[in-house]
XYZ file of C-alpha atoms in Angstrom:
420
model
C 9.942 -26.324 9.509
C 8.514 -27.434 12.842
C 6.968 -24.823 15.098
C 8.009 -24.888 18.727
C 5.898 -22.004 19.967
C 3.599 -19.216 18.822
C 2.677 -16.225 20.932
C 0.579 -13.172 20.051
C -0.072 -9.946 21.915
C -1.940 -6.700 21.419
C 0.060 -3.617 20.415
C -0.878 -0.204 18.979
C -0.599 0.925 15.384
C 0.383 4.432 14.234
C -3.164 5.689 14.782
C -3.214 4.511 18.388
C -5.508 1.634 17.430
C -4.906 -1.901 18.736
C -3.388 -4.441 16.375
C -1.534 -7.766 16.619
C 2.105 -8.692 17.093
C 2.887 -12.399 16.710
C 6.117 -14.285 17.369
C 6.760 -17.750 15.979
C 9.658 -19.838 17.251
C 10.780 -22.814 15.204
C 12.105 -26.027 16.714
C 15.580 -25.050 15.488
C 15.428 -21.942 17.712
C 14.999 -19.305 15.015
C 12.203 -16.787 15.478
C 10.108 -14.414 13.433
C 8.009 -11.494 14.635
C 5.294 -9.758 12.616
C 3.079 -6.742 13.280
C 0.004 -6.260 11.110
C -1.316 -2.887 9.889
C -4.895 -1.613 9.701
C -6.648 0.461 7.052
C -8.800 3.576 7.430
C -10.089 3.895 3.869
C -10.993 0.270 3.164
C -12.627 -1.723 0.395
C -15.796 -3.623 1.267
C -14.391 -6.881 -0.115
C -11.298 -6.923 2.093
C -10.980 -9.870 4.460
C -12.442 -9.457 7.923
C -10.318 -7.627 10.479
C -11.399 -9.335 13.689
C -12.155 -6.821 16.455
C -13.568 -7.186 19.950
C -17.191 -6.326 20.727
C -16.129 -2.750 21.486
C -15.046 -2.438 17.850
C -11.539 -1.458 18.883
C -9.495 -4.131 20.682
C -8.029 -7.305 19.201
C -7.892 -9.459 22.341
C -10.257 -12.006 20.753
C -7.958 -12.290 17.742
C -4.914 -12.618 20.021
C -6.651 -15.365 21.998
C -7.474 -17.234 18.779
C -3.776 -17.224 17.839
C -2.663 -18.284 21.321
C -5.166 -21.150 21.493
C -6.846 -22.425 18.323
C -4.080 -21.595 15.856
C -1.311 -22.511 18.261
C -2.833 -25.908 19.063
C -3.144 -26.657 15.345
C 0.473 -25.881 14.402
C 2.639 -26.887 17.385
C 5.008 -29.724 16.462
C 3.541 -29.861 12.958
C 6.126 -30.013 10.174
C 5.474 -27.541 7.337
C 7.527 -27.902 4.170
C 6.669 -24.508 2.668
C 5.088 -21.116 3.237
C 2.209 -22.180 1.028
C 1.523 -25.271 3.119
C 1.529 -23.224 6.327
C -0.802 -20.586 4.884
C -3.139 -23.188 3.387
C -3.351 -24.863 6.777
C -4.575 -21.606 8.330
C -7.008 -20.965 5.471
C -8.431 -24.461 5.896
C -8.690 -23.957 9.650
C -10.674 -20.777 9.013
C -12.839 -22.194 6.262
C -14.441 -18.934 5.069
C -13.827 -16.739 2.040
C -13.321 -13.525 4.012
C -11.552 -15.190 6.958
C -14.408 -14.437 9.341
C -13.688 -17.384 11.662
C -10.099 -16.600 12.658
C -9.845 -13.068 11.282
C -7.650 -11.883 8.435
C -5.471 -9.998 10.920
C -4.907 -13.165 12.996
C -3.986 -15.245 9.958
C -1.751 -12.571 8.426
C 0.262 -12.006 11.602
C 1.015 -15.733 11.752
C 1.754 -15.942 8.016
C 4.233 -13.062 8.125
C 5.891 -14.322 11.322
C 6.338 -17.814 9.853
C 7.824 -16.320 6.678
C 10.343 -14.294 8.657
C 11.210 -17.198 10.989
C 11.841 -19.484 8.015
C 14.063 -16.902 6.318
C 16.068 -16.583 9.543
C 16.407 -20.361 9.830
C 17.826 -20.530 6.304
C 20.250 -17.688 6.973
C 18.598 -15.545 4.290
C 17.491 -11.957 4.196
C 13.700 -11.768 4.120
C 13.684 -10.375 0.572
C 15.910 -13.260 -0.529
C 13.534 -15.824 0.903
C 10.490 -14.064 -0.574
C 12.229 -14.135 -3.957
C 12.758 -17.875 -3.560
C 9.154 -18.706 -2.712
C 7.803 -16.313 -5.343
C 9.878 -17.803 -8.171
C 9.858 -21.323 -6.666
C 13.563 -21.496 -7.421
C 16.808 -21.006 -5.547
C 17.652 -17.429 -4.627
C 19.267 -15.426 -7.425
C 20.264 -11.827 -6.679
C 20.089 -11.003 -10.399
C 16.290 -11.265 -10.190
C 16.085 -8.414 -7.693
C 15.532 -4.752 -8.488
C 14.788 -1.712 -6.365
C 11.337 -0.146 -6.711
C 10.298 3.339 -7.745
C 8.795 5.076 -4.700
C 5.521 6.989 -4.879
C 6.376 9.464 -2.133
C 3.387 11.017 -0.388
C 3.711 14.793 -0.012
C 0.141 15.999 0.640
C -2.958 14.188 1.865
C -6.626 14.811 2.475
C -9.820 12.790 2.616
C -10.039 10.404 5.562
C -6.253 10.460 5.913
C -5.869 14.230 6.194
C -8.989 15.496 7.944
C -10.445 16.442 4.534
C -7.866 19.139 3.821
C -8.571 18.143 0.214
C -11.146 15.804 -1.300
C -8.440 13.817 -3.075
C -6.870 11.489 -0.540
C -3.222 11.292 -1.636
C -0.845 13.427 -3.700
C 2.480 11.736 -4.460
C 5.650 12.633 -6.316
C 7.441 10.009 -8.382
C 11.166 10.343 -9.147
C 12.074 9.403 -12.707
C 14.147 6.227 -12.605
C 15.977 7.303 -15.765
C 17.153 10.499 -14.038
C 17.988 9.036 -10.638
C 19.901 5.811 -11.108
C 19.562 4.485 -7.560
C 16.686 4.252 -5.118
C 18.762 6.211 -2.609
C 19.282 9.114 -4.998
C 15.649 9.253 -6.086
C 14.412 9.136 -2.513
C 16.913 11.763 -1.386
C 15.773 14.171 -4.077
C 12.130 13.402 -3.214
C 12.828 14.556 0.334
C 14.287 17.766 -1.086
C 11.025 18.401 -2.950
C 9.020 17.501 0.171
C 10.945 20.104 2.146
C 10.443 22.601 -0.674
C 6.685 22.067 -0.459
C 6.873 22.690 3.283
C 8.621 26.013 2.632
C 5.900 27.048 0.175
C 3.184 26.190 2.696
C 4.970 28.255 5.337
C 5.222 31.201 2.950
C 1.482 30.977 2.385
C 0.957 30.732 6.157
C -0.639 27.328 5.669
C -0.367 24.554 8.221
C 2.517 22.092 7.876
C 0.952 19.520 10.183
C 0.914 16.007 8.750
C -1.897 13.521 8.269
C -2.173 9.821 9.084
C 0.465 8.819 6.540
C 3.092 11.474 7.201
C 2.354 14.076 4.499
C 1.195 17.672 4.746
C -2.556 18.206 5.156
C -3.106 21.979 5.217
C -6.773 22.795 5.813
C -6.187 26.232 4.241
C -5.851 24.726 0.748
C -8.871 25.876 -1.235
C -9.092 23.150 -3.864
C -7.521 19.995 -5.234
C -6.102 22.112 -8.046
C -4.328 24.398 -5.576
C -2.742 21.360 -3.939
C -1.440 20.210 -7.326
C -0.149 23.726 -8.073
C 1.773 23.798 -4.782
C 3.354 20.434 -5.584
C 4.286 21.619 -9.080
C 5.857 24.743 -7.578
C 7.695 22.605 -5.015
C 9.242 20.501 -7.782
C 10.304 23.565 -9.754
C 11.690 25.556 -6.827
C 13.724 22.516 -5.773
C 15.545 22.787 -9.092
C 13.765 20.023 -10.995
C 11.650 19.851 -14.124
C 8.099 18.512 -13.737
C 7.470 15.693 -16.168
C 11.178 15.019 -16.603
C 12.687 14.686 -13.145
C 9.475 14.148 -11.190
C 5.936 13.119 -12.041
C 2.809 13.076 -9.894
C 0.575 10.206 -8.740
C -2.838 10.486 -7.088
C -5.066 8.305 -4.958
C -8.555 9.689 -5.505
C -10.244 7.235 -3.096
C -13.449 7.868 -5.045
C -15.580 5.612 -2.844
C -14.998 8.063 0.010
C -16.374 11.058 -1.929
C -19.311 9.222 -3.497
C -22.750 9.866 -2.008
C -24.842 6.725 -2.519
C -28.104 8.494 -1.664
C -27.533 11.077 -4.400
C -25.583 8.741 -6.723
C -23.068 11.524 -7.162
C -19.414 12.295 -6.538
C -19.225 15.271 -4.193
C -16.217 17.546 -3.757
C -17.082 19.190 -0.452
C -14.055 21.470 -0.550
C -15.080 22.904 -3.894
C -18.861 22.557 -3.392
C -19.292 20.616 -6.622
C -21.361 17.550 -7.479
C -20.927 15.215 -10.461
C -22.679 12.269 -12.019
C -20.337 9.554 -13.268
C -19.816 10.882 -16.797
C -19.242 14.456 -15.598
C -16.887 13.177 -12.901
C -14.778 11.406 -15.512
C -14.697 14.559 -17.659
C -13.708 16.668 -14.631
C -10.813 14.319 -13.925
C -9.648 14.301 -17.536
C -9.526 18.099 -17.626
C -7.789 18.366 -14.241
C -5.117 15.803 -15.040
C -4.293 17.250 -18.461
C -2.625 20.267 -16.837
C -0.150 18.315 -14.709
C 2.593 15.691 -15.201
C 0.489 12.833 -13.877
C 1.408 9.207 -14.473
C -0.762 7.281 -11.996
C -4.389 7.539 -10.817
C -5.645 5.226 -8.095
C -9.326 4.505 -7.438
C -10.753 7.166 -9.791
C -14.241 5.609 -9.473
C -16.217 3.784 -6.799
C -15.269 0.195 -6.101
C -18.324 -1.539 -7.636
C -18.611 0.422 -10.907
C -16.951 -2.159 -13.170
C -18.394 -0.613 -16.344
C -17.163 2.842 -15.366
C -13.692 1.483 -14.636
C -13.613 -0.134 -18.065
C -14.562 3.164 -19.675
C -12.006 5.296 -17.840
C -9.236 2.761 -18.480
C -10.110 2.685 -22.181
C -9.997 6.485 -22.344
C -7.033 7.195 -20.057
C -5.153 3.916 -19.691
C -2.835 4.696 -22.579
C -1.540 7.753 -20.735
C -1.802 6.844 -17.049
C -1.553 3.906 -14.717
C -5.174 3.287 -13.670
C -4.654 1.625 -10.313
C -7.215 -0.659 -8.703
C -7.241 -0.725 -4.904
C -10.752 -0.801 -3.390
C -11.914 -2.324 -6.675
C -9.627 -5.343 -6.340
C -8.542 -5.685 -2.666
C -5.537 -7.885 -3.561
C -7.990 -10.680 -4.413
C -7.022 -12.877 -7.363
C -10.652 -13.473 -8.370
C -11.313 -9.736 -8.532
C -7.971 -9.073 -10.243
C -8.878 -11.694 -12.860
C -12.252 -10.020 -13.386
C -10.437 -6.694 -13.790
C -8.139 -8.271 -16.377
C -11.059 -9.843 -18.256
C -13.061 -6.581 -18.311
C -9.986 -4.381 -18.886
C -10.995 -2.353 -15.850
C -7.450 -1.269 -14.902
C -3.827 -1.596 -15.931
C -2.223 -1.514 -12.467
C -2.914 -3.230 -9.142
C -2.296 -2.011 -5.612
C -1.085 -4.814 -3.357
C -1.850 -4.788 0.377
C -1.064 -7.799 2.554
C -3.869 -7.251 5.000
C -6.533 -6.892 2.308
C -6.215 -10.600 1.525
C -4.654 -11.915 4.748
C -1.714 -14.213 3.937
C 1.718 -14.073 2.325
C 0.915 -16.826 -0.199
C -2.275 -15.143 -1.419
C -0.421 -11.843 -1.717
C 2.297 -13.441 -3.836
C -0.380 -15.027 -6.029
C -1.969 -11.603 -6.529
C 1.386 -10.118 -7.561
C 2.061 -13.049 -9.882
C -1.314 -12.715 -11.620
C -0.746 -8.968 -12.025
C 2.724 -9.062 -13.543
C 2.032 -12.154 -15.652
C -0.655 -10.057 -17.336
C 1.811 -7.227 -17.953
C 0.310 -4.906 -15.356
C 2.123 -2.809 -12.762
C 2.106 -4.171 -9.200
C 2.443 -1.534 -6.471
C 3.186 -2.630 -2.891
C 1.360 -0.418 -0.414
C 1.257 0.403 3.269
C -1.933 1.160 5.251
C -2.929 4.294 7.134
C -2.595 2.466 10.461
C 0.963 1.162 10.211
C 3.462 -0.468 12.559
C 7.251 -0.497 12.729
C 7.317 -3.736 10.760
C 9.256 -3.327 7.495
C 7.984 -6.557 5.867
C 6.560 -4.779 2.810
C 9.962 -3.288 1.971
C 11.354 -6.805 1.580
C 8.189 -7.839 -0.259
C 8.593 -5.233 -3.009
C 12.255 -6.143 -3.570
C 11.667 -9.897 -3.464
C 8.954 -9.808 -6.144
C 8.577 -8.249 -9.613
C 6.512 -5.385 -8.162
C 8.115 -2.216 -9.530
C 6.603 0.520 -7.364
C 5.898 1.114 -3.684
C 3.687 3.415 -1.610
C 5.032 3.837 1.915
C 3.716 7.314 2.808
C 5.389 10.608 3.627
C 9.047 10.880 4.715
C 8.289 11.960 8.290
C 6.653 9.465 10.632
C 8.654 6.580 12.050
C 6.314 3.823 10.872
C 6.814 5.081 7.295
C 10.541 5.770 7.575
C 11.312 2.276 8.871
C 10.210 0.954 5.476
C 12.133 3.542 3.457
C 15.204 2.965 5.607
C 14.911 -0.777 5.065
C 14.920 -0.188 1.303
C 18.059 1.929 1.655
C 19.644 -0.900 3.629
C 18.623 -3.503 1.059
C 20.013 -1.447 -1.838
C 23.381 -1.180 -0.127
C 23.425 -4.959 0.369
C 22.583 -5.546 -3.300
C 25.296 -3.152 -4.457
C 28.024 -4.864 -2.433
């Protein structure tokens, strides 16, 4: 695939923060456009997101794409996605992509992937399946994911309505045979939760990722009780029809000066062992199946302990701990620190590295979960990514805001294509 032109520009993400849109045109005339997201609650080992001196704009990153990267790829013939990505990684030459910026590299990587799929006359998920398996496309390898649908949010994403960052409902795949049916019933529960909040005279405003963030909620337990009630009053059985998943985002509630986890909403402080015990007691009363980032990102020993104690019952999901980095995922595997991995493209900065992270996860019999970021765009790339790989779950946010819905709607479109 020879590149005829590459052009980047600054756009805004869903938080009104500048990000990058890149278009790549191949010599054959086919094009691919990619828009990269940005995180709010981020791990310290994520690749560098290159920003201007004001800490906000991305004009420097855009200029790098339109000059340095462009000059290095024009008229060059790339035989694969991996070769293209490796070229950019070599051009950068740093572990955390601090020369070109992870956002610059990722926008080009995604755009090239989409342009190549278009040139081959393939759907993006078909092409991703090909390069993941390194074989010809086979529709029998594709399955629809189980969505972790965000219904309430707090922490940095929800103006600290709760200390826990994300509360999600998970439709049981055995009960709802299609993605469309499971998602439709999830929306019914979401609307039921809204009705309960209205009855309580709580706010139904939404947070950064499109879920309710009522400041009137008094505790994390009350939030879970409202969700449980929402499931029941929608006509479903908790633990049978729907389960619950949480993103604790523990690094955001940990006070390094005190070496304690602090629940500001509940005015409670915990050392690590007491924090684990608090979580165990809280979770035992609800139909939970997945817990993301239950401890701070650098407490490898603590992660090993909590996974040993709770991993048989729950998915213990590493996000900030692992940052979609194969070296960190391998360390997590070796130390048995988790049994599930959250996958975010912009944590690692290229399509190839993301696929390698998924491959390492599933080859070690762990659950791979494809995730959005708090600052999203209208790019639906991750919907194709979850279908084109063996990742079995996805986190795309609440069913309200357009930058979230474009991904859910893409999954609905893909399922219809697969059922034809």
